[in-house]
Coordinates of C-alpha atoms in Angstrom, one line a residue:
X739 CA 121.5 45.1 52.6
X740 CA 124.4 42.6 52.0
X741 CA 123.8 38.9 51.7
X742 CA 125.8 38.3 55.1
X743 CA 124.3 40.7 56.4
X744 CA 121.0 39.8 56.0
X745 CA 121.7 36.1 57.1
X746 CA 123.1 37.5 60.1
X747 CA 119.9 39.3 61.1
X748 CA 117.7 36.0 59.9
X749 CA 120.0 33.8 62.3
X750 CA 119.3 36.9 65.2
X751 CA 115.8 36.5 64.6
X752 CA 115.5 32.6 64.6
X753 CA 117.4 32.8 68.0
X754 CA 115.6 35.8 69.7
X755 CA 112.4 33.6 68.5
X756 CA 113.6 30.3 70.0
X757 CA 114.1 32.2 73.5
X758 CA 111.3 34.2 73.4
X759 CA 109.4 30.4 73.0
X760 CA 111.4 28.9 76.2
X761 CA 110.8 31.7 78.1
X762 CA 107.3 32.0 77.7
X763 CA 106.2 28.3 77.1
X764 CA 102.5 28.7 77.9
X765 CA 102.1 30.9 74.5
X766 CA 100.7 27.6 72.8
X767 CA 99.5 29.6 69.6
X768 CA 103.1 30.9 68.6
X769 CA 105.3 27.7 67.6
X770 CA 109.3 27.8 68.3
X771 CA 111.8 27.4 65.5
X772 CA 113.3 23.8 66.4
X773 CA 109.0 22.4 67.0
X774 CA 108.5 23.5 63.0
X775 CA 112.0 22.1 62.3
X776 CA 111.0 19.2 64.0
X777 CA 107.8 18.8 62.3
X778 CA 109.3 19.4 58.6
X779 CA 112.1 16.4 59.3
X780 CA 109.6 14.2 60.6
X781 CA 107.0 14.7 57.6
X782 CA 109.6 15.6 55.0
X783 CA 108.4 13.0 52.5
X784 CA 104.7 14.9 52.8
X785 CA 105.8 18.1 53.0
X786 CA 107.7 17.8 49.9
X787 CA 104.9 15.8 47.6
X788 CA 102.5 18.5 49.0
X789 CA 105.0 21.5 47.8
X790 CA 105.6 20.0 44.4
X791 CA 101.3 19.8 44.2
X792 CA 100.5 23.2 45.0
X793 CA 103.7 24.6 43.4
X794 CA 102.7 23.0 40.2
X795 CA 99.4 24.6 40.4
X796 CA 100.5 27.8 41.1
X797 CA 102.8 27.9 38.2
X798 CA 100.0 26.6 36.0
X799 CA 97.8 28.7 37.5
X800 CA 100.3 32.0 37.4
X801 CA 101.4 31.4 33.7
X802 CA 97.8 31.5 32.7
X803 CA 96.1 34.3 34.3
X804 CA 99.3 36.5 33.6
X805 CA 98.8 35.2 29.5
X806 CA 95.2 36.6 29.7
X807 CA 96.5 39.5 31.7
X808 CA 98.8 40.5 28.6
X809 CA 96.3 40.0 26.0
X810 CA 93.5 42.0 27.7
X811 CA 95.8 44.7 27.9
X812 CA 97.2 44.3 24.4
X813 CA 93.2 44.5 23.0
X814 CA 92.8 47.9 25.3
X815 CA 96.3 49.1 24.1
X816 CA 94.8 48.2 20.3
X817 CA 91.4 49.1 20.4
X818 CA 91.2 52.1 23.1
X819 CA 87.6 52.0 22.2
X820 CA 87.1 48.9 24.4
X821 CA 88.9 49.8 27.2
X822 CA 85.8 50.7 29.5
X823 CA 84.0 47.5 28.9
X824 CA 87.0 45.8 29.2
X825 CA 88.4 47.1 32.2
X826 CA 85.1 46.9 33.8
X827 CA 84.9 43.7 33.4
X828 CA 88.1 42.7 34.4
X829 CA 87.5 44.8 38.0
X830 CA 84.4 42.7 38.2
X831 CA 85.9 39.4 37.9
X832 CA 88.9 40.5 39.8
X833 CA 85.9 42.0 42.7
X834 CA 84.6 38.6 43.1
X835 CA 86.3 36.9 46.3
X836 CA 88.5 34.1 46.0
X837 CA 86.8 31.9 48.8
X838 CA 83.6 32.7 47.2
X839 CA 84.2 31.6 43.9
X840 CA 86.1 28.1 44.9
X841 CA 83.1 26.6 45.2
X842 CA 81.4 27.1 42.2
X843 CA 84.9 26.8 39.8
X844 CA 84.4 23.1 42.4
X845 CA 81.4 22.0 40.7
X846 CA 82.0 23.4 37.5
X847 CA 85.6 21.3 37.2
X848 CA 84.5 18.6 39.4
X849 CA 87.8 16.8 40.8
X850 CA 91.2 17.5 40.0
X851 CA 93.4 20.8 39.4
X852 CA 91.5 22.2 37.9
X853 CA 90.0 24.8 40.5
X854 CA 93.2 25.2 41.9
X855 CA 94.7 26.3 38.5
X856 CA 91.8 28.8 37.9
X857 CA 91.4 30.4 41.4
X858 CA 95.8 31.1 41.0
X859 CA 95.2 32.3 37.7
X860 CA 92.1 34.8 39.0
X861 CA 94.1 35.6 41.8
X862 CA 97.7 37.2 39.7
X863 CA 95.5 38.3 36.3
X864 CA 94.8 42.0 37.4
X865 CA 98.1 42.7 39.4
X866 CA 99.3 42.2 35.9
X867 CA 97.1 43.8 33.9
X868 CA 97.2 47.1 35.4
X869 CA 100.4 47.0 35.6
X870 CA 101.2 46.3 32.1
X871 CA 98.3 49.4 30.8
X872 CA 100.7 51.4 33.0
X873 CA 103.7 50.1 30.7
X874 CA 102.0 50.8 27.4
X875 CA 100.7 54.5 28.4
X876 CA 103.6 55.3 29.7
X877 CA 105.3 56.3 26.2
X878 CA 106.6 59.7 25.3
X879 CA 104.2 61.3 23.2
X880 CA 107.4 62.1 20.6
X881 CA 107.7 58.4 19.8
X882 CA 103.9 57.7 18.9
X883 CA 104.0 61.0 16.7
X884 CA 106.9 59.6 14.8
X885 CA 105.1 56.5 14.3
X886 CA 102.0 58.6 12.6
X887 CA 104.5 60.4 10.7
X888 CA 106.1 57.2 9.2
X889 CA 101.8 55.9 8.4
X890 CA 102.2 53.5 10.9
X891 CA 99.1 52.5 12.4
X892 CA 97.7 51.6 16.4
X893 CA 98.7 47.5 16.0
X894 CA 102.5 48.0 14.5
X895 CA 102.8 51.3 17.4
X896 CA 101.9 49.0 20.1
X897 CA 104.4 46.4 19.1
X898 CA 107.3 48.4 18.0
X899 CA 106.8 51.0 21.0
X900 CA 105.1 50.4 23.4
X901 CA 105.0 46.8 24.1
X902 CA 108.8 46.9 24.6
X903 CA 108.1 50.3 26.8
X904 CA 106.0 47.9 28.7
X905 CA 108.6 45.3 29.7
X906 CA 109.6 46.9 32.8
X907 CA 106.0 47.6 34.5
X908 CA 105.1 43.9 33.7
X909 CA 108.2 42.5 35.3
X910 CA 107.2 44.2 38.0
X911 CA 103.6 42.9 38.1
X912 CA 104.9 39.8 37.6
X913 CA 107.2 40.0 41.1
X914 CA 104.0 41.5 43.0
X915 CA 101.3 38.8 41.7
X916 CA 103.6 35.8 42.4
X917 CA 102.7 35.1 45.9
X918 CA 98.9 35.7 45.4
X919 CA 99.2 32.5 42.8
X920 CA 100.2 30.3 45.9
X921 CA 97.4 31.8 47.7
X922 CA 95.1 31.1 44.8
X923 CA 96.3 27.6 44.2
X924 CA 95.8 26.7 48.5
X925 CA 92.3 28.1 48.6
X926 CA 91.5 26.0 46.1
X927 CA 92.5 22.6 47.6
X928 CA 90.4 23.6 50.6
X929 CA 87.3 23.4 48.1
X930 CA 87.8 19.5 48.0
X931 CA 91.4 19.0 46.3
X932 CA 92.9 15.8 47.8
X933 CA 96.8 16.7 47.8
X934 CA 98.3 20.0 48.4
X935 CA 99.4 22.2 51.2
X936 CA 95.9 23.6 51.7
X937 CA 94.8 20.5 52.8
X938 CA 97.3 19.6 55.0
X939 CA 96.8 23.2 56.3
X940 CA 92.8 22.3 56.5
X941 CA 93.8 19.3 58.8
X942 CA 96.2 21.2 61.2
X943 CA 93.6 23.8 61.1
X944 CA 90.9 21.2 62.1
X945 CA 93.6 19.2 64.7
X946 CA 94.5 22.4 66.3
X947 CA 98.6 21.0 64.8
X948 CA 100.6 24.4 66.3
X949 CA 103.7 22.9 65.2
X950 CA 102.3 22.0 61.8
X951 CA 100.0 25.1 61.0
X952 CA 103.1 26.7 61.7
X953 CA 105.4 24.4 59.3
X954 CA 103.3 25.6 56.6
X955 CA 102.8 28.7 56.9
X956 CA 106.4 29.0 56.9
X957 CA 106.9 26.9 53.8
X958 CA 104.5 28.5 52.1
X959 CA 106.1 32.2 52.5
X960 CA 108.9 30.9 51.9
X961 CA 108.4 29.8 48.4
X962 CA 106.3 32.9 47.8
X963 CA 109.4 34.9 48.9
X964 CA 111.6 32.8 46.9
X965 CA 109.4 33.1 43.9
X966 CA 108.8 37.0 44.5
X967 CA 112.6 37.5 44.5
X968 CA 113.3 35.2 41.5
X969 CA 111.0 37.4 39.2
X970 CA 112.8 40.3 40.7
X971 CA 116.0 39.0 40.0
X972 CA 115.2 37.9 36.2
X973 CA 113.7 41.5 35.9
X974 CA 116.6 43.3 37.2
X975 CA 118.6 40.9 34.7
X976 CA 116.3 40.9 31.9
X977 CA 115.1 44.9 31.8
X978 CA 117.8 46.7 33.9
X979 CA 114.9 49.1 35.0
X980 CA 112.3 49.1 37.4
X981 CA 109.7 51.3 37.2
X982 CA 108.8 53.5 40.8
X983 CA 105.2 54.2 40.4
X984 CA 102.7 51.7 39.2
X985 CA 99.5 52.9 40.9
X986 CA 98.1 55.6 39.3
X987 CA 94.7 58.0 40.3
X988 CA 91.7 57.4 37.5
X989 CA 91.2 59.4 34.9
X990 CA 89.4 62.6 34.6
X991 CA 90.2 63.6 31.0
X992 CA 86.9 63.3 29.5
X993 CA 83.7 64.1 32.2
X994 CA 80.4 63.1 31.2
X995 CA 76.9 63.3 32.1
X996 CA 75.3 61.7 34.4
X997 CA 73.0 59.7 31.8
X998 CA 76.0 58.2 29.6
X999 CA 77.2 57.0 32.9
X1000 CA 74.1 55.0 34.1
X1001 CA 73.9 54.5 29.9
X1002 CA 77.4 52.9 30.1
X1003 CA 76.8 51.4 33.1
X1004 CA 73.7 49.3 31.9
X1005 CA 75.0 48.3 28.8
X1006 CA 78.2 46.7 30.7
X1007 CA 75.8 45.1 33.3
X1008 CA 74.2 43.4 30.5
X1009 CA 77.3 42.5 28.8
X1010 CA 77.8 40.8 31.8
X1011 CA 74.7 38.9 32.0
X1012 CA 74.7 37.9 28.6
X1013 CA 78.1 36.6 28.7
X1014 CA 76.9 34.6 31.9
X1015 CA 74.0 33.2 30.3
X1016 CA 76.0 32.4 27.3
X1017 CA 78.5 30.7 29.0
X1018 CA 76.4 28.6 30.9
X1019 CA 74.3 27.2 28.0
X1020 CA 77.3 27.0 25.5
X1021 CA 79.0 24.6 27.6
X1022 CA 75.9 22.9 28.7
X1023 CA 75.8 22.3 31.8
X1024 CA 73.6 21.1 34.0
X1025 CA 71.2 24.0 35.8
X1026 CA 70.7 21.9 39.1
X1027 CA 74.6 22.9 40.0
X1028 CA 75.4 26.0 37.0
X1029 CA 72.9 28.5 37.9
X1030 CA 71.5 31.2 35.2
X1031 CA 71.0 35.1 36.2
X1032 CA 67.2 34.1 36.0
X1033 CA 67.8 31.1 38.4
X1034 CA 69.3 34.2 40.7
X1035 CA 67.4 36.5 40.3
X1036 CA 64.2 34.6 41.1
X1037 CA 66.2 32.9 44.2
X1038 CA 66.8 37.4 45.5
X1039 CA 63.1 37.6 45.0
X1040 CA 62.3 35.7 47.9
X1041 CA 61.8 37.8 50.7
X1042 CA 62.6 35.0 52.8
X1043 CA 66.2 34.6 50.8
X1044 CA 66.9 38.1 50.8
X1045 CA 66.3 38.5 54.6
X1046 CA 68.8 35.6 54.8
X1047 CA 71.7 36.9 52.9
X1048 CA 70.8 40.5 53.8
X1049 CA 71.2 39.5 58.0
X1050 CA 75.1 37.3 56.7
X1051 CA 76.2 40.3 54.6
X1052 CA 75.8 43.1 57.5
X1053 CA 77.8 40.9 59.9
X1054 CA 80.4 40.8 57.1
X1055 CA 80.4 44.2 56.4
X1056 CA 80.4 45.5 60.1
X1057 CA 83.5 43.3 60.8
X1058 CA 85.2 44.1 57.7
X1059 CA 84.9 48.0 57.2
X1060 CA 87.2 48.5 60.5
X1061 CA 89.8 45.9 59.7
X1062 CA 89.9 47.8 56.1
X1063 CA 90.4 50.8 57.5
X1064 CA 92.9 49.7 59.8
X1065 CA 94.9 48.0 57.2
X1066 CA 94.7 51.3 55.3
X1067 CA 95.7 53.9 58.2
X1068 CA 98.5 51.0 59.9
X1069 CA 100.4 51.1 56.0
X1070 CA 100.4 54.6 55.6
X1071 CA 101.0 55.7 58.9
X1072 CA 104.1 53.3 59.2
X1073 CA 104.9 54.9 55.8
X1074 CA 104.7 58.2 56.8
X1075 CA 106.4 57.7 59.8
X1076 CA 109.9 55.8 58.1
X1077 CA 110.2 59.0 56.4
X1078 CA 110.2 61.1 59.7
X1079 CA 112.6 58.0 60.9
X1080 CA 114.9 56.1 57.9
X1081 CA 117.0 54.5 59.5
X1082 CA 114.0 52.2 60.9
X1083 CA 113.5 51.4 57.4
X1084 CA 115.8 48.7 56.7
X1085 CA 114.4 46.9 60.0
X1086 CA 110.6 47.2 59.1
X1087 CA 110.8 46.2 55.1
X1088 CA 111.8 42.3 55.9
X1089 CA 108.5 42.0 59.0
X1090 CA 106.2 43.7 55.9
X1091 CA 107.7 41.6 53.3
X1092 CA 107.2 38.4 55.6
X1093 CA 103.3 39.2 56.6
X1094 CA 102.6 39.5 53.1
X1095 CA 103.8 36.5 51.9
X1096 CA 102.2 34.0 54.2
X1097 CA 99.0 32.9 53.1
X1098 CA 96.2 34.6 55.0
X1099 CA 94.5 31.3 54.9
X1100 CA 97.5 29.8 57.2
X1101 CA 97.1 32.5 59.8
X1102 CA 93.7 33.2 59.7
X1103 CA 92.6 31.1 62.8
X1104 CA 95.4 31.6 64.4
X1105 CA 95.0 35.3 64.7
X1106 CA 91.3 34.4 65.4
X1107 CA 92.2 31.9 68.1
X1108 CA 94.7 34.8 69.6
X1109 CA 92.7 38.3 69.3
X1110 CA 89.5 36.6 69.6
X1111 CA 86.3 35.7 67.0
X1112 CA 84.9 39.0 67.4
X1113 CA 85.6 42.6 65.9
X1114 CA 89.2 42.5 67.1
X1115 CA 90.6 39.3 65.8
X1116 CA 88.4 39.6 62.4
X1117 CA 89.6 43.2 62.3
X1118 CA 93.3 41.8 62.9
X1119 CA 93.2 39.6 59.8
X1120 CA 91.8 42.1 57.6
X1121 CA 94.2 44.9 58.8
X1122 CA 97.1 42.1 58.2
X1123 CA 96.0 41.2 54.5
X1124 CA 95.8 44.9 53.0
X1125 CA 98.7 47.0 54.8
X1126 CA 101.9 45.4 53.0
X1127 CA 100.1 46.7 49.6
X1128 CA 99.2 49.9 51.4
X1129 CA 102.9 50.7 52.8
X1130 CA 104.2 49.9 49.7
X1131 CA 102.3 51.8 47.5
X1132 CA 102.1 54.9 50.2
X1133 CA 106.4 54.5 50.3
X1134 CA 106.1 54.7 46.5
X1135 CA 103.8 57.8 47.0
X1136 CA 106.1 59.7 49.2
X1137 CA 109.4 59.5 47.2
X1138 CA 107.1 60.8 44.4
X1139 CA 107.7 64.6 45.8
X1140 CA 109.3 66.4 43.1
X1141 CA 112.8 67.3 43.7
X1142 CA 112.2 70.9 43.4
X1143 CA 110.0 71.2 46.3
X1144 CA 112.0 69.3 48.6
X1145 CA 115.0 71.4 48.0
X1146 CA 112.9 74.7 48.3
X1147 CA 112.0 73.2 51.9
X1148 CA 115.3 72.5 52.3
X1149 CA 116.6 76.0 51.8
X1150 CA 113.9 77.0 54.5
X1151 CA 115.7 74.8 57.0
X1152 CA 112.4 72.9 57.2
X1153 CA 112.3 70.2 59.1
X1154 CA 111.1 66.8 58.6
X1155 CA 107.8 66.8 60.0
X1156 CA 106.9 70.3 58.3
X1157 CA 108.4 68.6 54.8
X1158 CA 106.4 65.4 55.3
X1159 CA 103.1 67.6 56.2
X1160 CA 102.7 70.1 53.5
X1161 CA 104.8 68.4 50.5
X1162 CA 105.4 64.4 51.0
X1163 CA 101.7 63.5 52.3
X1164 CA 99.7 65.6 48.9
X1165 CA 102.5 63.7 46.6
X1166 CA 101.3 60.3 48.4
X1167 CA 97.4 60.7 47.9
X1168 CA 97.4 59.4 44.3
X1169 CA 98.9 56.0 45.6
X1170 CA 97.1 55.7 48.6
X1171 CA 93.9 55.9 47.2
X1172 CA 95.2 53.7 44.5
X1173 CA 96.0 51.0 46.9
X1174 CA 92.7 52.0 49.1
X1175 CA 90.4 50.9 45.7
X1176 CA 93.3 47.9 45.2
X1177 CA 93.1 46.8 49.2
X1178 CA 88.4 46.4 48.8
X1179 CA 88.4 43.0 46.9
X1180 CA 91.1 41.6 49.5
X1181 CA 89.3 42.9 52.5
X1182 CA 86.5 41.0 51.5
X1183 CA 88.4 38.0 51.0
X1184 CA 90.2 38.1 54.1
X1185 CA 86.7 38.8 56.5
X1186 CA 84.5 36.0 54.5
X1187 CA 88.4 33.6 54.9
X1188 CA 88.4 34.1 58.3
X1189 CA 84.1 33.2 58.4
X1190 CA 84.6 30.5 56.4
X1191 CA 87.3 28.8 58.7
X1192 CA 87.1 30.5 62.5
X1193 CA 84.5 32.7 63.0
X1194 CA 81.2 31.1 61.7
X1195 CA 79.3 34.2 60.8
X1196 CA 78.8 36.0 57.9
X1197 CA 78.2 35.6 54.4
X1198 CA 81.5 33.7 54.6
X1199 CA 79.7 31.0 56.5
X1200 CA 76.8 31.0 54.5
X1201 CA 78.9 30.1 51.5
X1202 CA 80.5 27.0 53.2
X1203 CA 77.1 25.4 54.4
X1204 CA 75.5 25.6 51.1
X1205 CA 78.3 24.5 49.3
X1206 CA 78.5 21.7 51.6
X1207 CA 74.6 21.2 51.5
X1208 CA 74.7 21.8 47.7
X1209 CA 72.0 25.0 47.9
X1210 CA 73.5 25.8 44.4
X1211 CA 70.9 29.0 44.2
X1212 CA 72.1 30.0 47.4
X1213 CA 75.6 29.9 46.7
X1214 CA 75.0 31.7 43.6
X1215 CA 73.6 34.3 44.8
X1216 CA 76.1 34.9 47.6
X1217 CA 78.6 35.8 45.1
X1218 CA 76.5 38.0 42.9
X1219 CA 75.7 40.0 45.9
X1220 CA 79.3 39.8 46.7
X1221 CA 80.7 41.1 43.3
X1222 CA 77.7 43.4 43.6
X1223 CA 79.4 45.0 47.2
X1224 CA 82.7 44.8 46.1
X1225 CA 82.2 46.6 42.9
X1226 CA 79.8 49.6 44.4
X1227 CA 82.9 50.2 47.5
X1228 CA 85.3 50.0 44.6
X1229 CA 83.4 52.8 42.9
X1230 CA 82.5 54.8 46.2
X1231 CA 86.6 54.3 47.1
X1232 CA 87.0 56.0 42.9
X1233 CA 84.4 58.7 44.0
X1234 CA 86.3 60.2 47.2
X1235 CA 89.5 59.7 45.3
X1236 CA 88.3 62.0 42.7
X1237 CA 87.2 64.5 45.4
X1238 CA 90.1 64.8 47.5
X1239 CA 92.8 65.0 45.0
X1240 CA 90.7 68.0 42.9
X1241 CA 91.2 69.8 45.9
X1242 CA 94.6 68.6 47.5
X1243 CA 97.1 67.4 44.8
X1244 CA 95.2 68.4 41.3
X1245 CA 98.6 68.4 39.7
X1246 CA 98.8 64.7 40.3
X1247 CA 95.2 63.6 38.8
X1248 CA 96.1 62.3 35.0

């Protein structure tokens, strides 16, 4: 779409807005275009302080968790040996909601940027990384070979080769984990920042501000847009290519026994608690507020405890399983059905590209306060924070059908539907379920989000009155469990992966 063009349609859509607002005026939720105009010129000074705050975060927070990104994937690319502890730990860092871990990175920084910084870096780090191990795989065998032939070893391969092969996919993971940076960055300032658009979003929130909550939800996507089409734009300029697949299906090359897998997966659980211990003690801090994995442990084995988090986590889970599978179903059915319907395309790309950039956090009592604080309006924000990933990824998916098979339908006179059933939907399996593992971390975030600030149930809840109450051992323990969760529906989502695509598109498993 053309520049004009698409400032045309943006004006059409500001103006259908505006006189959808005046002609329904009781729809108090949904602010009009000239009330958040209004509200920006009358708290310009604010707004523009605020922006510079959370901006600066984000940035800080973005070119730090994208460094580590690039040199965990450099020591996989180097050392394949490491890869499975490695990787597993990074999924179990990246597992661990954002809202649940502001807290604690809270006390641990005390005041400042800190949290802020650290929360946008956690939330960008393994868009990147999987991205970039995409990159550095994805090298002709050819090239490696010369590089044997010539003596060269692993670290001179990785920079001559495949490092530079990499460029494009980390451009491109760049562009996708830009706006979860802002997101990263506003979650933190609701953990106690002082400045910042989170908390003049926690004081609209809290004042029932329309106009306001609307302002900056607004401002917000539209920096994330702006900064999600920048790193497009430098890529473009910078690589000239941009990669069409980054999701890939796991790996079955090597199966193993059951007992090297529960083997494998003791030894990273206690690679994890040892670096947790370690952590703790080599910084020194203080075990009223930097709990140990004794301290937690002994806290779960307290029936009393257990009983406690046990009753917050099932309300979680039985509000977020729906939305997750809504969010799932909504992005590849709209994907599927663009494919039946193109030309709708162009129309539905801008409305996906828009509900992913606004912070959840913005919108998240707003949907509440419209679908209600039950299943449907928890169910709403959940659906909301994992299609755009989903359509995207399943879009990806589709236009993965080889060219051969599309052409042999075509000689059939085939028609769309037949096409799309028995050749485009087996091609897009590997990226849906790629997205499905991807979209279990951000389900939880969204559904313990929208407890945290509308609902008041779940362990989302729980979180926010002991942080507030400072039950450090409660807290704690909330996210272990959490990680915990996240982690096992990660795995179960890897399982049925593995399942379906032996028996429906085995070509496509790597």
């Amino acid at each position: 779409m053309s520049p004009i063009r698409a400032i045309i349609w943006a004006v059409a859509g500001l103006l259908g807005w505006e006189l959808a607002m005046r002609l329904y005026p009781q729809a108090v939720l949904i602010s009009s275009p000239l009330g958040i105009a209004r509200h920006i010129a009358e708290n310009a000074s604010l707004l523009a302080r605020a922006t510079w705050e959370t901006s600066t975060n984000a940035a800080w927070g973005f070119l730090w968790g994208n460094l580590a990104a690039v040199i965990l994937g450099s020591v996989i690319a180097v050392v394949p040996r490491s890869a499975r502890a490695l990787s597993a730990l990074a999924l179990l860092v990246f597992c661990i909601p954002l809202i649940a871990s502001g807290p604690i990175l809270r006390v641990l920084f005390g005041p400042g940027v800190g949290p802020q910084i650290a929360l946008g870096a956690l939330a960008v780090y393994y868009t990147t990384l999987l991205a970039f191990l995409v990159g550095v795989r994805a090298v002709s065998q050819n090239w490696t070979d010369l590089m044997q032939i010539y003596g060269r070893g692993t670290v001179s391969t990785f920079l001559r080769i495949r490092a530079r092969a990499s460029l494009p996919y980390l451009f491109v993971g760049l562009q996708i984990s830009a706006p979860a940076a802002f997101l990263g960055a506003m979650i933190g300032e609701f953990t106690g920042a002082e400045r910042g658009l989170g908390v003049l979003t926690l004081r609209a929130l809290r004042g029932l501000d329309t106009d306001a909550t609307w302002a900056l939800a607004c401002l917000a996507a539209l920096i994330a847009m702006s900064a999600y089409a920048l790193l497009g734009w430098l890529g473009d300029r910078l690589v000239g290519y941009r990669p069409v697949l980054l999701l890939s299906a796991p790996s079955t090359a090597a199966p193993r026994s059951i007992w090297i897998r529960l083997l494998e997966l003791g030894l990273i659980t206690g690679l994890v608690l040892v670096l947790w211990q370690v952590s703790m003690d080599g910084a020194g801090l203080n075990r009223f507020f930097a709990k140990r994995p004794g301290d937690v442990w002994a806290f779960l084995m307290d029936p009393q405890n257990r009983a406690t988090i046990q009753t917050a986590l099932v309300e979680t889970l039985a509000f977020a399983a729906p939305g997750y599978i809504a969010g799932l179903a909504l992005g590849a059915g709209l994907a599927a059905a663009l494919m039946l319907a193109p030309g709708l395309s162009r129309a539905t790309m801008p409305v996906a590209v828009a509900l992913r950039a606004v912070p959840i956090i913005t919108t998240a009592p707003l949907l509440v306060l419209a679908f209600g604080r039950g299943l449907v309006g928890t169910m709403v924000v959940v659906a909301v924070m994992i299609f755009f990933p989903t359509f995207v990824a399943c879009q990806q998916g589709l236009r993965q059908t080889p060219g051969q098979i599309v052409d042999l339908f075509k000689s059939y006179e085939a028609g769309r539907w037949h096409l799309l059933r028995a050749a485009q939907l087996p091609a897009m399996l590997p990226a849906f379920f790629a997205s499905a593992r991807m979209a279990v971390p951000a389900a939880l975030l969204a559904v313990t989000t929208v407890e945290w600030l509308a609902t008041g149930k779940g362990i989302g809840l729980l979180m926010a009155m002991t942080a507030s109450t400072s039950d450090y051992n409660m807290l704690w323990s909330c996210v272990a469990v959490l990680a915990v969760v996240a982690v096992t529906a990660y795995g179960a989502v890897a399982a049925v992966e593995r399942s379906v695509l032996r028996i429906y598109a085995s070509e496509q498993v790597t």
